[in-house]
Each structure stands twice: as structure tokens, then as C-alpha cells.
XYZ file of N, CA, C and O in Angstrom:
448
model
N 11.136 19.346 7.559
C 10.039 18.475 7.956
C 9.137 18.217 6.748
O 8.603 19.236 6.310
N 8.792 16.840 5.983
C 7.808 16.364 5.362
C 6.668 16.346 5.581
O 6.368 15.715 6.594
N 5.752 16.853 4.960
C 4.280 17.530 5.390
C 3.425 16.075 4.836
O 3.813 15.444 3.853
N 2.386 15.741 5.535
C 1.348 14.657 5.561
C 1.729 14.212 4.054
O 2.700 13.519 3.750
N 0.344 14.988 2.792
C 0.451 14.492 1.836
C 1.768 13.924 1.253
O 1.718 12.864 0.629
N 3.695 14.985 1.529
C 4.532 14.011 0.711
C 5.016 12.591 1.655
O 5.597 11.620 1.171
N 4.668 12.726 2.925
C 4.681 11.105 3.496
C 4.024 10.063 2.634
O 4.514 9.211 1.892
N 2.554 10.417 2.989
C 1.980 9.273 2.308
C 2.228 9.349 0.669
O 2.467 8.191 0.325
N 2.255 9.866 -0.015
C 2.797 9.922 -1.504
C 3.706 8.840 -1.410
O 3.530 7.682 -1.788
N 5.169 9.581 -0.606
C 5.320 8.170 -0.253
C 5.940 7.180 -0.187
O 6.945 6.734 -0.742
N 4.658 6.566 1.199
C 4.380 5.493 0.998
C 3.626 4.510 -0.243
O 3.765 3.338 -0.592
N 2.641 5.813 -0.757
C 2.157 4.915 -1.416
C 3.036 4.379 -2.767
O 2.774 3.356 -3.399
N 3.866 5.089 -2.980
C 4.745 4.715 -4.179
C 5.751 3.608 -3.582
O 6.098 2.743 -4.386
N 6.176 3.539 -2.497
C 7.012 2.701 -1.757
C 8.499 2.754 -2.534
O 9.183 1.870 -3.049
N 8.741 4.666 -2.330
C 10.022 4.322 -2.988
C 11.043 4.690 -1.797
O 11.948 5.428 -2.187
N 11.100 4.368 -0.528
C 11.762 4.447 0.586
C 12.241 2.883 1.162
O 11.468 1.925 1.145
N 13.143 2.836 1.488
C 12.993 1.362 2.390
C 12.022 1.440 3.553
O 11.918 2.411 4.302
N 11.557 0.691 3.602
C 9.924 -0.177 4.687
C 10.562 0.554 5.664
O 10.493 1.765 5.457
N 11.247 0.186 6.805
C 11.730 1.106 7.845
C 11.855 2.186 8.110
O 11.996 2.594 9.263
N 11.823 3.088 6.801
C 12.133 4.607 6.527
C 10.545 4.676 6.955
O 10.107 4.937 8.075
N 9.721 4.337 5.633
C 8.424 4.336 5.814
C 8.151 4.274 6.926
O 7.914 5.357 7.461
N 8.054 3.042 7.776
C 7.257 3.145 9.114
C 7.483 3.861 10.432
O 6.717 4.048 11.377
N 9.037 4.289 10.190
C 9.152 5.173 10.848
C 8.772 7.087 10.767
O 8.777 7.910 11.683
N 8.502 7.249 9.416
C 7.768 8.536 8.830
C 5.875 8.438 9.237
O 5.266 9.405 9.695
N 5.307 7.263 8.983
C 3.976 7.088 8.973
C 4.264 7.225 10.485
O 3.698 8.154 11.061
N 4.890 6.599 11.034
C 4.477 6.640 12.701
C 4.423 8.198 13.462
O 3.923 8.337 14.578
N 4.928 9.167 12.797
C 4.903 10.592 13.297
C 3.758 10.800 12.968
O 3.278 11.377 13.944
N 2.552 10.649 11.782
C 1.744 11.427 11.845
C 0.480 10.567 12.579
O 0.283 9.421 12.981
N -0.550 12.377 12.463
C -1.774 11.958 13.051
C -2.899 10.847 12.308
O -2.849 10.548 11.115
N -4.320 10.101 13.683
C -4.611 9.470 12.708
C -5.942 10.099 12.450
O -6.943 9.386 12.390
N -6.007 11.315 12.302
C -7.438 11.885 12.381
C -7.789 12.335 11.275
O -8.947 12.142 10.905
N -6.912 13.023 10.498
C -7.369 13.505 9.192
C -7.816 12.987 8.170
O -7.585 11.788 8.009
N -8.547 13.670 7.221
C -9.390 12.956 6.008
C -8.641 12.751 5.130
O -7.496 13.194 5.224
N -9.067 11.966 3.922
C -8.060 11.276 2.827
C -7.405 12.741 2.484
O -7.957 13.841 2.521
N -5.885 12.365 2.096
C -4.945 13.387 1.744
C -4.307 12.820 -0.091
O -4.140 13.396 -1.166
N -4.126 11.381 0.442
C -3.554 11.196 -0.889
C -4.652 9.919 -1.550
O -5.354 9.196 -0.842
N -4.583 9.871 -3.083
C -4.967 8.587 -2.995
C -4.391 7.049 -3.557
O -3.437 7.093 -4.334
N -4.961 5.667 -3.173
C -4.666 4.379 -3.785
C -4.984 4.197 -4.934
O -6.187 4.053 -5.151
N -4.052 4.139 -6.051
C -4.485 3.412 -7.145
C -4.442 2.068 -7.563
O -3.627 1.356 -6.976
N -5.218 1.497 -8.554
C -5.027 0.162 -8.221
C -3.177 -0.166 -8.878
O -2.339 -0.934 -8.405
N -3.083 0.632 -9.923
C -1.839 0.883 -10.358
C -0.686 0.863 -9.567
O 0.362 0.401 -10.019
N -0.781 1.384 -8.257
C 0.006 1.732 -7.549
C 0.188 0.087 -6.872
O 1.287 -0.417 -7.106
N -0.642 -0.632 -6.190
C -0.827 -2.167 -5.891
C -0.201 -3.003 -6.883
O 0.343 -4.032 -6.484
N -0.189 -2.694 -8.259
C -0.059 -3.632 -9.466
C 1.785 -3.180 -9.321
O 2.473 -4.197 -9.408
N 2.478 -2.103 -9.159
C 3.639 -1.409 -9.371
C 4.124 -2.309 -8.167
O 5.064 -3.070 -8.397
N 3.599 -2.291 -6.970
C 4.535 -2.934 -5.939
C 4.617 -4.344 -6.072
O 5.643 -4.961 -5.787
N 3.295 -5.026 -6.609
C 3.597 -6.445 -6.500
C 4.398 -7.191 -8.023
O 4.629 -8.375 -8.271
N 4.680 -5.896 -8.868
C 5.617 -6.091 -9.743
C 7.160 -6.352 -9.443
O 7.987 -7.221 -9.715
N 7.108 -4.804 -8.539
C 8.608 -5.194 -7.563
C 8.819 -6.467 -6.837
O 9.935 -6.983 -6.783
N 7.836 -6.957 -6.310
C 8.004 -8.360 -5.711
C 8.715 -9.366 -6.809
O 9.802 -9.931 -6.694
N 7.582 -9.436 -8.145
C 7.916 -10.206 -8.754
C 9.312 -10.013 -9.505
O 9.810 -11.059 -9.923
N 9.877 -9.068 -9.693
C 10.758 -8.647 -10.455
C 12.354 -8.951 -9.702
O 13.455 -9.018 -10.249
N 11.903 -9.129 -7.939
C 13.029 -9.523 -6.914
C 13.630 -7.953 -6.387
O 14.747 -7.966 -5.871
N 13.104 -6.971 -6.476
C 13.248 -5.471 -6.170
C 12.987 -5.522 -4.910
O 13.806 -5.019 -4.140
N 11.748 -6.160 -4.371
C 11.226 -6.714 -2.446
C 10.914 -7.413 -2.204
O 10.432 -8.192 -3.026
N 10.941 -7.657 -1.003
C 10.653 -9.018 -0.556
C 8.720 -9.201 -0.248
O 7.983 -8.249 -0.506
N 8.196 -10.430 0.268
C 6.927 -11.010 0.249
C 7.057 -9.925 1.763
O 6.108 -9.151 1.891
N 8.101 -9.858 2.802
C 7.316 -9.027 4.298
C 8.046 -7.927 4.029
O 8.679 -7.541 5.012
N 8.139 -7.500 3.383
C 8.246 -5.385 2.735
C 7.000 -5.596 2.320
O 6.267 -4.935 3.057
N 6.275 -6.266 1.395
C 4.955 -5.884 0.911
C 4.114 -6.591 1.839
O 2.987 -6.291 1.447
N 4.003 -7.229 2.675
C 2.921 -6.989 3.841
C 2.985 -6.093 4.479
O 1.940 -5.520 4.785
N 4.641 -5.455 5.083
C 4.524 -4.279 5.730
C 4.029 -2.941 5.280
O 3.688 -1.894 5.830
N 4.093 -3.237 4.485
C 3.778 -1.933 3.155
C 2.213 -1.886 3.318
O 1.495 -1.037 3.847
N 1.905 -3.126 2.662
C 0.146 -2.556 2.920
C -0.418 -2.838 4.379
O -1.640 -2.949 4.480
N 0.288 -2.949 5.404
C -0.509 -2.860 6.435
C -0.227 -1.669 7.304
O -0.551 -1.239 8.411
N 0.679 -1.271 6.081
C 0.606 0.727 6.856
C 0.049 1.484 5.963
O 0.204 2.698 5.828
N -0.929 0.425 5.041
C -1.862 1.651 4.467
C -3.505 1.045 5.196
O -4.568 1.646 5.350
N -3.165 -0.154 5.470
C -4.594 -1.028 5.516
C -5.481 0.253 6.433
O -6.224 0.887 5.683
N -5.507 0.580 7.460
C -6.088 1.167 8.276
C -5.979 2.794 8.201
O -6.514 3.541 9.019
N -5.359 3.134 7.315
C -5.224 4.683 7.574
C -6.834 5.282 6.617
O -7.370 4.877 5.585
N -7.139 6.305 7.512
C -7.921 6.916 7.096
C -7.733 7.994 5.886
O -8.596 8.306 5.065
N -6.315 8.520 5.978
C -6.240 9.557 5.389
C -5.469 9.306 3.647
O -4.776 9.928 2.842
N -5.991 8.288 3.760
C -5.766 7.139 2.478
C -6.648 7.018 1.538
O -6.991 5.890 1.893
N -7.337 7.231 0.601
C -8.486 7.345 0.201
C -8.177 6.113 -1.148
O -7.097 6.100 -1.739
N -8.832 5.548 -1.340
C -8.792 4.222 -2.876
C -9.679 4.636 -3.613
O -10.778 5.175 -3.491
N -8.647 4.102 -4.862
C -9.536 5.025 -6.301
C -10.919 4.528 -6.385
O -11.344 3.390 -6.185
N -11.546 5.623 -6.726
C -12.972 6.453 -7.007
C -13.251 4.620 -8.013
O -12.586 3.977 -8.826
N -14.437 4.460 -7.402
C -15.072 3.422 -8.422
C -14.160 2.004 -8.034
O -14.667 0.890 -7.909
N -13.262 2.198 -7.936
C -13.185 0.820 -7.151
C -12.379 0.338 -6.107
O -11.515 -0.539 -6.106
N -12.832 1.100 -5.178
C -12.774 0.831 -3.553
C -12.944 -0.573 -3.039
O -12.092 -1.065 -2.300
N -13.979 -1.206 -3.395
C -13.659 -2.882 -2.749
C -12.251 -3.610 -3.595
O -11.427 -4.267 -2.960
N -12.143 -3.413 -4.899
C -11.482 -3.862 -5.477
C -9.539 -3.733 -4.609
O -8.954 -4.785 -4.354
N -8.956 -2.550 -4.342
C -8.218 -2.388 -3.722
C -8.482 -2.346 -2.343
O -7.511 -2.862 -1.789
N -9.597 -1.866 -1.232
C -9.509 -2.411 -0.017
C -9.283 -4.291 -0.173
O -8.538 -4.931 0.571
N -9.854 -4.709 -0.948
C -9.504 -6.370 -0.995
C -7.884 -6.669 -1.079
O -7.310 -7.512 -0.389
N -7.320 -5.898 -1.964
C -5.690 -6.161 -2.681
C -5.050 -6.168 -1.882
O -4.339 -7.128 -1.585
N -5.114 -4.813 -1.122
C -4.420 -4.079 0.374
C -4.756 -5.502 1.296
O -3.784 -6.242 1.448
N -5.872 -5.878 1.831
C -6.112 -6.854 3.020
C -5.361 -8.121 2.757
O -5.036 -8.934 3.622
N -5.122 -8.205 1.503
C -4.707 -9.687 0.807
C -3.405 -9.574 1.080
O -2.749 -10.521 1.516
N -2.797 -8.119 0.791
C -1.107 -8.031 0.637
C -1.147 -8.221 2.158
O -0.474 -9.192 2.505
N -1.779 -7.531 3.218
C -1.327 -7.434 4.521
C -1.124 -8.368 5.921
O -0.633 -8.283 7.047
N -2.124 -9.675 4.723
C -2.154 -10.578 5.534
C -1.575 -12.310 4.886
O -2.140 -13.403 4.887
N -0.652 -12.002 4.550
C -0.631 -13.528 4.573
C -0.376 -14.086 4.954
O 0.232 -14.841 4.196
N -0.378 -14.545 6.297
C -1.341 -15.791 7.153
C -2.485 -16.133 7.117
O -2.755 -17.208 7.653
N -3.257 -15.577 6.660
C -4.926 -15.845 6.221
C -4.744 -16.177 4.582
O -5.137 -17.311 4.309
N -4.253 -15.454 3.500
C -4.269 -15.337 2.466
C -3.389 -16.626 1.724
O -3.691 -17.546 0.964
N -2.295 -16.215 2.301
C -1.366 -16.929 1.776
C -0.180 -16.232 1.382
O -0.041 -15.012 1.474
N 1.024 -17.367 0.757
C 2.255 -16.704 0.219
C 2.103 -15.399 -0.882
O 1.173 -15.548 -1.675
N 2.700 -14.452 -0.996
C 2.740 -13.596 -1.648
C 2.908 -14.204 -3.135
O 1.914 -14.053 -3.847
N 3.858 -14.775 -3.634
C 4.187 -15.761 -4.503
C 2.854 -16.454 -5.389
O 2.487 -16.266 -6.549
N 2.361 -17.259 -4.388
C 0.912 -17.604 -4.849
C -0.720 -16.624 -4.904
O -1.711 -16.984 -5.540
N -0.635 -15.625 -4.237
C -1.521 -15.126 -4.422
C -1.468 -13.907 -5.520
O -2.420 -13.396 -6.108
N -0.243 -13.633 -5.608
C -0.050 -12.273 -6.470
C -0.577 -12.163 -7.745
O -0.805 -10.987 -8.027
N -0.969 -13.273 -8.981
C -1.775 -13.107 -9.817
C -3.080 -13.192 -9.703
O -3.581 -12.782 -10.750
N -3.984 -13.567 -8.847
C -5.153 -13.384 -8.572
C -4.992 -11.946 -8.126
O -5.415 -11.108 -8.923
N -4.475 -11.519 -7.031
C -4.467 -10.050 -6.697
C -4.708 -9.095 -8.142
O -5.547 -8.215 -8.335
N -3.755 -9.567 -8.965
C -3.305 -8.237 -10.073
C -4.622 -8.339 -10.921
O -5.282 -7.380 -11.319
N -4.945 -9.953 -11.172
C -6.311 -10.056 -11.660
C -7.526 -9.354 -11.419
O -8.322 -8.970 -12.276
N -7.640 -9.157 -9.646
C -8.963 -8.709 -9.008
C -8.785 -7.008 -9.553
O -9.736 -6.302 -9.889
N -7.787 -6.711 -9.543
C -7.369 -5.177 -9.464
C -7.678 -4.669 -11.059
O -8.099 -3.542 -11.318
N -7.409 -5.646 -12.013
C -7.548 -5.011 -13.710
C -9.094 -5.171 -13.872
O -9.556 -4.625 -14.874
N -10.028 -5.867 -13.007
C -11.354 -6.144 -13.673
C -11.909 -4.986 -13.814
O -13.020 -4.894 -14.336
């Protein structure tokens, strides 16, 4: 059995297929305090894989919308809006837009 922190580890590295993932995140609880954390690095690494053709535009919505809401997720120290923004952007595009088109503004918001 995989204990909390190496789940979300991870997820957050997203080196599982999406399905693996959501079926691991779905066992745990949603009560506990941050265990692992978001770097913006870690955002910049996945939407590299996008660009690189490694995943697809709905692996990386699914991806960050099984981090969007978790509590036990914590985003790097000092810039928390910067990646809660990246995460909401990856998770939604129907509001945002194509992955394709938004992904250099994303990587942009994330290096400032």
C-alpha cells in the first residue's frame, strides 16, 4: 500500500498514466493538511510534456483538476497565486481556452 505523501508525489510529477492517478487520488482522504508540495517547476515540466507530444491537452486538465481542490497540496512558498492561477488555467479549458494557446502565457505567469 502507497502512503499519502508517495501518491501525491506522484501525482504531482505525473509520472503515472492519468487513470492510474485518479484512481490512486480517489482512495485517499480529503482532510489532511498539505503533505506534499506544487512547484511552479513542476507546472512548467508538465506543460513541457504537452508541448513536446509526451500528453495530451485532457491528461493535463485531468491532471490539474486532481490537484485543483486538494487540500493536502500545498503551492510553493511565495508564490501561491501564481500557481493556484496555472493549476485553474490547466483545469479548465472551457473558460480558458485550448491548452495549445494558452500554454505560453501560463509558463510566462509561472517564471515572473
Amino acid at each position: 500500500m502507497m502512503d499519502r505523501r508517495f501518491i501525491l508525489a506522484s501525482l504531482i510529477r505525473f509520472d503515472r498514466p492519468i487513470a492510474e492517478l485518479e484512481a490512486l487520488v480517489a482512495g485517499l482522504d480529503w482532510d489532511d493538511g498539505p503533505a506534499v508540495p506544487l512547484r511552479r517547476q513542476d507546472i512548467a515540466d508538465v506543460i513541457d510534456r504537452f508541448v513536446t507530444g509526451q500528453t495530451d491537452a485532457e491528461s493535463v486538465a485531468r491532471w490539474a483538476n486532481l490537484i485543483e481542490l486538494r487540500e493536502d497540496i500545498a503551492f510553493e512558498p511565495r508564490h501561491e497565486p501564481a500557481v493556484a492561477d496555472a493549476i485553474f488555467d490547466l483545469a479548465n479549458p472551457d473558460l480558458q481556452g485550448p491548452l495549445a494557446e494558452i500554454a505560453p502565457a501560463i509558463l510566462a505567469s509561472i517564471e515572473a
